Amino acid sequence: MELTIQLSDKIYERLLSTGSRIQGTIGLINPHAGNFNEHVRHTDGYGNAGSRYIRLRHGRATVNEKRVCLSLRIDLDESNIIPSEAIEVESRQASNFVDEALFLINN
């Protein structure tokens, strides 16, 4: 099978200059042609400079000068895990980390 893909000039120039992968999707126009659409990478405007993070068993806590973020993902079918206990334990770990990180960031 042969497929013709149309890229934007910006993506094509970046592909040639960096030689790295560009992730995206192909929207088919017909069975033999499609348009490439790059995956959108959202940035929150806070940047990652000066960020500190800790990996938790089910997630991650991040601290920077402007905000604190805690993200947990617990599969309900995970054996030997009670979600409410995991939230309590890991949020306590994150809280200790946030206190230490904010102290380091502010001093």
mmCIF file of C-alpha atoms in Angstrom:
data_model
loop_
_atom_site.group_PDB
_atom_site.id
_atom_site.type_symbol
_atom_site.label_atom_id
_atom_site.label_comp_id
_atom_site.label_asym_id
_atom_site.label_seq_id
_atom_site.Cartn_x
_atom_site.Cartn_y
_atom_site.Cartn_z
ATOM 1 C CA MET A 1 0.000 0.000 0.000
ATOM 2 C CA GLU A 2 1.222 3.477 -0.786
ATOM 3 C CA LEU A 3 0.111 6.514 1.213
ATOM 4 C CA THR A 4 0.828 10.168 0.380
ATOM 5 C CA ILE A 5 1.151 12.377 3.463
ATOM 6 C CA GLN A 6 0.965 16.165 3.447
ATOM 7 C CA LEU A 7 3.081 18.019 6.071
ATOM 8 C CA SER A 8 3.108 21.695 6.946
ATOM 9 C CA ASP A 9 6.241 23.644 5.973
ATOM 10 C CA LYS A 10 7.050 24.272 9.643
ATOM 11 C CA ILE A 11 6.968 20.565 10.520
ATOM 12 C CA TYR A 12 8.949 19.628 7.404
ATOM 13 C CA GLU A 13 11.689 22.185 8.163
ATOM 14 C CA ARG A 14 11.943 21.005 11.775
ATOM 15 C CA LEU A 15 12.102 17.372 10.647
ATOM 16 C CA LEU A 16 14.980 18.151 8.284
ATOM 17 C CA SER A 17 16.885 20.376 10.725
ATOM 18 C CA THR A 18 16.655 18.191 13.837
ATOM 19 C CA GLY A 19 16.279 14.718 12.378
ATOM 20 C CA SER A 20 14.206 13.740 15.401
ATOM 21 C CA ARG A 21 10.770 12.180 15.522
ATOM 22 C CA ILE A 22 7.625 14.251 15.356
ATOM 23 C CA GLN A 23 4.595 12.622 16.933
ATOM 24 C CA GLY A 24 1.150 13.129 15.516
ATOM 25 C CA THR A 25 -1.775 11.613 13.704
ATOM 26 C CA ILE A 26 -2.711 11.187 10.083
ATOM 27 C CA GLY A 27 -6.167 12.260 9.014
ATOM 28 C CA LEU A 28 -7.038 10.321 5.883
ATOM 29 C CA ILE A 29 -8.545 12.284 3.019
ATOM 30 C CA ASN A 30 -9.021 9.125 0.982
ATOM 31 C CA PRO A 31 -7.556 5.591 1.113
ATOM 32 C CA HIS A 32 -4.274 6.800 -0.450
ATOM 33 C CA ALA A 33 -3.715 10.314 0.947
ATOM 34 C CA GLY A 34 -3.752 12.035 4.312
ATOM 35 C CA ASN A 35 -2.742 15.107 6.295
ATOM 36 C CA PHE A 36 -0.283 14.885 9.185
ATOM 37 C CA ASN A 37 -1.317 16.716 12.355
ATOM 38 C CA GLU A 38 1.296 17.130 15.080
ATOM 39 C CA HIS A 39 0.233 16.261 18.625
ATOM 40 C CA VAL A 40 -0.310 19.431 20.607
ATOM 41 C CA ARG A 41 2.031 19.841 23.555
ATOM 42 C CA HIS A 42 0.371 21.944 26.218
ATOM 43 C CA THR A 43 2.546 24.135 28.368
ATOM 44 C CA ASP A 44 1.072 25.833 31.365
ATOM 45 C CA GLY A 45 2.980 29.115 31.173
ATOM 46 C CA TYR A 46 4.728 28.414 34.473
ATOM 47 C CA GLY A 47 7.585 26.607 32.780
ATOM 48 C CA ASN A 48 9.704 23.918 34.327
ATOM 49 C CA ALA A 49 12.627 26.093 35.435
ATOM 50 C CA GLY A 50 13.240 25.614 39.129
ATOM 51 C CA SER A 51 10.689 22.820 39.420
ATOM 52 C CA ARG A 52 11.233 20.012 41.879
ATOM 53 C CA TYR A 53 9.311 16.765 41.830
ATOM 54 C CA ILE A 54 9.016 13.470 43.622
ATOM 55 C CA ARG A 55 7.726 10.216 42.177
ATOM 56 C CA LEU A 56 5.163 8.509 44.332
ATOM 57 C CA ARG A 57 3.968 4.930 44.031
ATOM 58 C CA HIS A 58 0.835 6.027 42.183
ATOM 59 C CA GLY A 59 1.751 9.469 40.915
ATOM 60 C CA ARG A 60 3.883 12.543 41.245
ATOM 61 C CA ALA A 61 4.119 15.777 43.230
ATOM 62 C CA THR A 62 5.626 18.870 41.576
ATOM 63 C CA VAL A 63 6.594 22.191 43.147
ATOM 64 C CA ASN A 64 7.840 25.393 41.517
ATOM 65 C CA GLU A 65 7.829 29.079 42.426
ATOM 66 C CA LYS A 66 4.228 29.589 41.374
ATOM 67 C CA ARG A 67 2.312 26.408 42.184
ATOM 68 C CA VAL A 68 2.130 22.924 43.668
ATOM 69 C CA CYS A 69 0.648 19.957 41.816
ATOM 70 C CA LEU A 70 -0.233 16.475 43.095
ATOM 71 C CA SER A 71 -1.335 13.809 40.660
ATOM 72 C CA LEU A 72 -2.339 10.279 41.669
ATOM 73 C CA ARG A 73 -3.675 7.461 39.503
ATOM 74 C CA ILE A 74 -4.860 4.368 41.291
ATOM 75 C CA ASP A 75 -6.259 1.414 39.390
ATOM 76 C CA LEU A 76 -9.307 0.096 41.176
ATOM 77 C CA ASP A 77 -8.397 -3.469 40.276
ATOM 78 C CA GLU A 78 -4.891 -3.212 41.756
ATOM 79 C CA SER A 79 -4.495 -5.978 44.301
ATOM 80 C CA ASN A 80 -3.878 -5.207 47.971
ATOM 81 C CA ILE A 81 -4.592 -1.490 47.499
ATOM 82 C CA ILE A 82 -7.342 0.430 49.217
ATOM 83 C CA PRO A 83 -7.594 3.678 47.224
ATOM 84 C CA SER A 84 -8.460 5.879 50.212
ATOM 85 C CA GLU A 85 -5.415 4.602 52.122
ATOM 86 C CA ALA A 86 -3.128 5.114 49.122
ATOM 87 C CA ILE A 87 -4.408 8.691 48.773
ATOM 88 C CA GLU A 88 -3.831 9.361 52.466
ATOM 89 C CA VAL A 89 -0.321 7.873 52.597
ATOM 90 C CA GLU A 90 0.924 9.358 49.344
ATOM 91 C CA SER A 91 -0.550 12.795 50.007
ATOM 92 C CA ARG A 92 1.265 12.781 53.373
ATOM 93 C CA GLN A 93 4.517 11.927 51.560
ATOM 94 C CA ALA A 94 3.827 14.682 49.038
ATOM 95 C CA SER A 95 3.066 17.152 51.812
ATOM 96 C CA ASN A 96 6.443 16.524 53.462
ATOM 97 C CA PHE A 97 8.168 16.909 50.100
ATOM 98 C CA VAL A 98 6.306 20.161 49.345
ATOM 99 C CA ASP A 99 7.309 21.670 52.701
ATOM 100 C CA GLU A 100 10.982 20.867 52.050
ATOM 101 C CA ALA A 101 10.893 22.001 48.405
ATOM 102 C CA LEU A 102 9.187 25.304 49.200
ATOM 103 C CA PHE A 103 11.762 25.979 51.902
ATOM 104 C CA LEU A 104 14.579 25.382 49.377
ATOM 105 C CA ILE A 105 12.901 27.437 46.645
ATOM 106 C CA ASN A 106 12.196 30.419 48.915
ATOM 107 C CA ASN A 107 15.646 30.465 50.546
#
